[in-house]
PDB file of C-alpha atoms in Angstrom:
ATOM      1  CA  UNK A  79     120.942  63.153  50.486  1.00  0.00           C
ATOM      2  CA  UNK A  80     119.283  62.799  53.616  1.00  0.00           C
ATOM      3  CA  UNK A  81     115.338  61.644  53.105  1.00  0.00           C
ATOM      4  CA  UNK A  82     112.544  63.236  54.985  1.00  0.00           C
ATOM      5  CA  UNK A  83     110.362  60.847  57.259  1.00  0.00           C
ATOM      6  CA  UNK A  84     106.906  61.840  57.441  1.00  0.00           C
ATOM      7  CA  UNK A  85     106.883  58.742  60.375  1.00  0.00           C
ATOM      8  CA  UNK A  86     109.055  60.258  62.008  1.00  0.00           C
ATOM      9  CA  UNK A  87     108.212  63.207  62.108  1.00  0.00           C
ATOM     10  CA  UNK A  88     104.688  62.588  62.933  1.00  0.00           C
ATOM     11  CA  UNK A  89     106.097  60.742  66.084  1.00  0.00           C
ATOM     12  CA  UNK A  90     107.815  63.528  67.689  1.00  0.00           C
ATOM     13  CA  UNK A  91     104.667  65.727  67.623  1.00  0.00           C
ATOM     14  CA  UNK A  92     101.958  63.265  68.455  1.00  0.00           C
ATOM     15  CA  UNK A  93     102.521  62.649  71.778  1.00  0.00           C
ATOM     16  CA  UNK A  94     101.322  63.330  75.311  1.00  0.00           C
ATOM     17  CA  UNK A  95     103.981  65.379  76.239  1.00  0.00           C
ATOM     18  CA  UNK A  96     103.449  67.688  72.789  1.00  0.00           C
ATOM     19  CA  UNK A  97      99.981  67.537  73.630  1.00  0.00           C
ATOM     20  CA  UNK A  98     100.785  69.159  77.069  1.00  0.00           C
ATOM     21  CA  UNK A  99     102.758  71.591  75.265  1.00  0.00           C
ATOM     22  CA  UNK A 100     100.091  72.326  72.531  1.00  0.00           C
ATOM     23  CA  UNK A 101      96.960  73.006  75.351  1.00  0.00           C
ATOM     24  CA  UNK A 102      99.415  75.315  77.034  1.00  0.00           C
ATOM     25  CA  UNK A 103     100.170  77.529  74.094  1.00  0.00           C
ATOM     26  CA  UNK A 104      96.818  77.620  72.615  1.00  0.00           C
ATOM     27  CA  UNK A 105      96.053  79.064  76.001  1.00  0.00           C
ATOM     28  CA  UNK A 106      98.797  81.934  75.761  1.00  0.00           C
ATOM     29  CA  UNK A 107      98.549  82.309  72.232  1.00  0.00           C
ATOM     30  CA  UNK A 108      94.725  82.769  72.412  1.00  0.00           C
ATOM     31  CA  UNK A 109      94.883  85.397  74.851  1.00  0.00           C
ATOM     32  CA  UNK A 110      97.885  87.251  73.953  1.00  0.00           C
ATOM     33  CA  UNK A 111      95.403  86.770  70.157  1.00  0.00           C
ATOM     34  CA  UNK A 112      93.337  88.597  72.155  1.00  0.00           C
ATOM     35  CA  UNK A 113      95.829  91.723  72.772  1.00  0.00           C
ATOM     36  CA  UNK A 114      96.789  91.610  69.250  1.00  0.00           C
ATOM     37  CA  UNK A 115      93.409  92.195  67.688  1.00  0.00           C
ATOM     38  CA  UNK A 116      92.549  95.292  70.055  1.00  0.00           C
ATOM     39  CA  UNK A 117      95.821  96.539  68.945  1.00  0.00           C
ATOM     40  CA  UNK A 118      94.753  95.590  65.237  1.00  0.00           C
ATOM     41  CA  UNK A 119      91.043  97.472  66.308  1.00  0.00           C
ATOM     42  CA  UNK A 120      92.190 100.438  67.423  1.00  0.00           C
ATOM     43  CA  UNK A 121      95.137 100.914  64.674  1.00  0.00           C
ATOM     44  CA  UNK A 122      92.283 100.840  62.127  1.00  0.00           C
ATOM     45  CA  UNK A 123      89.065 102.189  63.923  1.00  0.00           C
ATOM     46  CA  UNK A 124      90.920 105.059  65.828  1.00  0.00           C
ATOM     47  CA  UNK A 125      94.108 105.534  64.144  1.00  0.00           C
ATOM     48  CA  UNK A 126      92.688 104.860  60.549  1.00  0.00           C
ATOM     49  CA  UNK A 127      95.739 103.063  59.643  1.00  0.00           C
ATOM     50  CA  UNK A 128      95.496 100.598  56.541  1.00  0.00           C
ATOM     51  CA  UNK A 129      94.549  96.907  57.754  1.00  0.00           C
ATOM     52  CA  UNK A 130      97.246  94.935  56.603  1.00  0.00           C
ATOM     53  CA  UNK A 131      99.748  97.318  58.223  1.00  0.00           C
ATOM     54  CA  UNK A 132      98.213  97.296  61.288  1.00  0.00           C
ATOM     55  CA  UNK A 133      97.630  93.488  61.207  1.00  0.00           C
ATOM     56  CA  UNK A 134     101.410  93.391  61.340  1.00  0.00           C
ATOM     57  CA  UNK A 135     101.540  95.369  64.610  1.00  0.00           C
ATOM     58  CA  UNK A 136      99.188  93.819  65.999  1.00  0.00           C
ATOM     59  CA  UNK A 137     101.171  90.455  64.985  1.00  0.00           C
ATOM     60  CA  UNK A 138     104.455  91.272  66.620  1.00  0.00           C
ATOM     61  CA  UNK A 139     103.069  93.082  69.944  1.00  0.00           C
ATOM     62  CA  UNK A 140     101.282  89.924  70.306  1.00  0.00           C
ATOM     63  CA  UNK A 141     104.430  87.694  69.662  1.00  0.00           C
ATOM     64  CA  UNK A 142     106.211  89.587  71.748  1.00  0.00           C
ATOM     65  CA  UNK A 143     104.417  88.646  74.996  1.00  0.00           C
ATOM     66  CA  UNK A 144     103.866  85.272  73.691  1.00  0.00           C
ATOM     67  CA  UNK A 145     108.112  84.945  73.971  1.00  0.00           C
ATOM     68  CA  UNK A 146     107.988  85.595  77.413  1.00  0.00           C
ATOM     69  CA  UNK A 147     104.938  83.288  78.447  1.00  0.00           C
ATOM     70  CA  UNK A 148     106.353  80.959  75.877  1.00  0.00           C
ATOM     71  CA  UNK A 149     109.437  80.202  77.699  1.00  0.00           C
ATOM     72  CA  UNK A 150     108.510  80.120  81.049  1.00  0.00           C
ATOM     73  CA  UNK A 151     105.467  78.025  80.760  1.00  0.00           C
ATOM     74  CA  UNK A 152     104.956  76.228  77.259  1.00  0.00           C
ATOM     75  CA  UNK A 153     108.659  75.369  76.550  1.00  0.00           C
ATOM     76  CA  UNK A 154     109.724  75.328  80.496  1.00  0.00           C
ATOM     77  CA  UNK A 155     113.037  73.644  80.841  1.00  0.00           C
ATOM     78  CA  UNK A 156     114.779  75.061  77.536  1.00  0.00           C
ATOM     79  CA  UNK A 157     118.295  75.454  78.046  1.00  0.00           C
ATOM     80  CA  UNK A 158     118.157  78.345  75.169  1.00  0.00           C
ATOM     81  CA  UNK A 159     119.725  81.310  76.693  1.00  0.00           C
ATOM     82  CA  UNK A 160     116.817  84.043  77.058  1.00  0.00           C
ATOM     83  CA  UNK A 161     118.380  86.726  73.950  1.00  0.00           C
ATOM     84  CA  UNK A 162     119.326  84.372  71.360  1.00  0.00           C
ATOM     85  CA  UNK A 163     115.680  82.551  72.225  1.00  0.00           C
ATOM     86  CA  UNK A 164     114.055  85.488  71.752  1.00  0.00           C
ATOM     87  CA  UNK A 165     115.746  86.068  68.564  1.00  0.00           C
ATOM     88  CA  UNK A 166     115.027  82.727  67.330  1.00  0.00           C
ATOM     89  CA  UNK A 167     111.272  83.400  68.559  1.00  0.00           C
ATOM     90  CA  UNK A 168     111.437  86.309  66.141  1.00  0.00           C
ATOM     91  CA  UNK A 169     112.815  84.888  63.151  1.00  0.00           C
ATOM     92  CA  UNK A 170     110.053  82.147  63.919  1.00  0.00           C
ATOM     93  CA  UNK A 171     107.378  84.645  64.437  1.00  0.00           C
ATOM     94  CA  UNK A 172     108.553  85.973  61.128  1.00  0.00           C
ATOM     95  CA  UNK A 173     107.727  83.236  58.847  1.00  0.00           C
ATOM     96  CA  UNK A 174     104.386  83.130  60.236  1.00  0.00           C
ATOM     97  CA  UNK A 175     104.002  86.999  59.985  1.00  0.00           C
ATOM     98  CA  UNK A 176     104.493  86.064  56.273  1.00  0.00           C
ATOM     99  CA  UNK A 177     101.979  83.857  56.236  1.00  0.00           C
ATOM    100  CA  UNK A 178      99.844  85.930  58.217  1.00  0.00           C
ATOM    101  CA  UNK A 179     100.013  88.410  55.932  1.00  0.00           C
ATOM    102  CA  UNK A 180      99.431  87.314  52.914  1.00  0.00           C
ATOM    103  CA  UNK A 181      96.820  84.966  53.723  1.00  0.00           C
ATOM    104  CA  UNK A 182      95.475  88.367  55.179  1.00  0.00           C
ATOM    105  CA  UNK A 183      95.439  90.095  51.954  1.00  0.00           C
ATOM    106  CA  UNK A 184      94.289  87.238  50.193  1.00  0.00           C
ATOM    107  CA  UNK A 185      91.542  87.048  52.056  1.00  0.00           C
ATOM    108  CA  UNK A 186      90.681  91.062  52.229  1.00  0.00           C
ATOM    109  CA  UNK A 187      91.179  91.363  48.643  1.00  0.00           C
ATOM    110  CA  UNK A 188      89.414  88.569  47.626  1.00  0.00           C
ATOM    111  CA  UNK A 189      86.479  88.128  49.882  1.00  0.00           C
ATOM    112  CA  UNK A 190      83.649  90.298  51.536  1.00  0.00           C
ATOM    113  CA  UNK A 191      84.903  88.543  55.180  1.00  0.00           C
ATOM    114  CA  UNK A 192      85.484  91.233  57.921  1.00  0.00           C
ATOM    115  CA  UNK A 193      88.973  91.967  58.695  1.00  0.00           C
ATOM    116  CA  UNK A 194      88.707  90.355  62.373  1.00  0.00           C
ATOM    117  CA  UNK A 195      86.991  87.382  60.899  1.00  0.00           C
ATOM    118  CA  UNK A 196      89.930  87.360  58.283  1.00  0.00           C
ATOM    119  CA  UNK A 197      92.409  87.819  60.934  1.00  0.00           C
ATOM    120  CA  UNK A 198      91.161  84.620  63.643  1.00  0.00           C
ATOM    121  CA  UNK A 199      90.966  82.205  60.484  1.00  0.00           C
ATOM    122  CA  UNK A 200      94.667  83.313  59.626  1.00  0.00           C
ATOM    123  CA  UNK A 201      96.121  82.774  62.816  1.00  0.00           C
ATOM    124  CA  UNK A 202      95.296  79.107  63.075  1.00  0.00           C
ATOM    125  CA  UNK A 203      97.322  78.030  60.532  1.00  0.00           C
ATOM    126  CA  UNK A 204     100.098  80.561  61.254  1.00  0.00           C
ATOM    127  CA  UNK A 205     100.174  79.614  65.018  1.00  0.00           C
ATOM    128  CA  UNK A 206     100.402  76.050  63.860  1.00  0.00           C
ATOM    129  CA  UNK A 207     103.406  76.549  61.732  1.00  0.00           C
ATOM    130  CA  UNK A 208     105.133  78.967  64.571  1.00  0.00           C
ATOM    131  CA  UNK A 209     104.304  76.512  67.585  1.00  0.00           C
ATOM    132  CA  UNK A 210     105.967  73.511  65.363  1.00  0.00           C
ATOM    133  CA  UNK A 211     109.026  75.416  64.756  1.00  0.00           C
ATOM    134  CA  UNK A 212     109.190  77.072  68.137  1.00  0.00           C
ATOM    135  CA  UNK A 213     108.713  73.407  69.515  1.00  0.00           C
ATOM    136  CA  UNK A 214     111.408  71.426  67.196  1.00  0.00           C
ATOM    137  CA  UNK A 215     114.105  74.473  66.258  1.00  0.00           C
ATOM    138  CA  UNK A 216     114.169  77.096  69.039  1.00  0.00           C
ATOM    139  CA  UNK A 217     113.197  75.561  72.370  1.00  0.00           C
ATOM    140  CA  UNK A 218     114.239  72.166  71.157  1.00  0.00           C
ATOM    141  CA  UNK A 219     111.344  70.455  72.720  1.00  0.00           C
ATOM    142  CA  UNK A 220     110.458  67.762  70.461  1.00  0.00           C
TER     143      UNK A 220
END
């Protein structure tokens, strides 16, 4: 059985070029961030629709256009074709919708925190965990 190497894996992320790649998605994934939560505002403020729900819209509309800037500017030069990226983007995105969410409710349920508030601390350690598997598994960056 094959052992895993924290080294090594610590290598192919720490490095200049990662680094590159990191800046460029924080930028797209703060602003399309940005998009998500006025979908999340308006779902709840205007279309009274339950939090967590409409933290999960907000979550996918925002991963959707964060495919698209994703490929052509954070992971540029993937040979991935575009639908079965996109796919893998998705399956990606889903893993950290899951932790999105339930850190989400966690966090709702358990503390007096706004839901915004709740939502921004969330997505740091879900867009962590989707960049790193976006970067190693679907765009095959690192």
């Amino acid at each position: 059985m094959a052992r895993f190497d924290l080294g090594h894996w610590a290598g192919r992320f720490w490095n200049r070029r990662v680094g590159g790649m990191l800046i460029r998605n924080t930028v797209v994934s703060s602003s399309v961030f940005v998009v998500g939560l006025g979908v999340l505002w308006v779902l709840v403020e205007y279309a009274h629709m339950d939090e967590v729900i409409a933290a999960g819209i907000g979550f996918l509309v925002a991963n959707s256009l964060h495919y698209l800037l994703g490929r052509y500017w954070i992971f540029a030069g993937s040979d991935r074709k575009l639908a079965s990226g996109y796919v893998l983007f998705l399956m990606n995105s889903a893993v950290g919708l899951g932790v999105t969410m339930a850190l989400f409710w966690v966090l709702i349920t358990f503390t007096p925190m706004h839901y915004l508030v709740i939502r921004i601390v969330v997505s740091i350690f879900a867009g962590l965990i989707v960049f790193a598997l976006n970067a190693a598994l679907n765009f095959r960056q690192v």
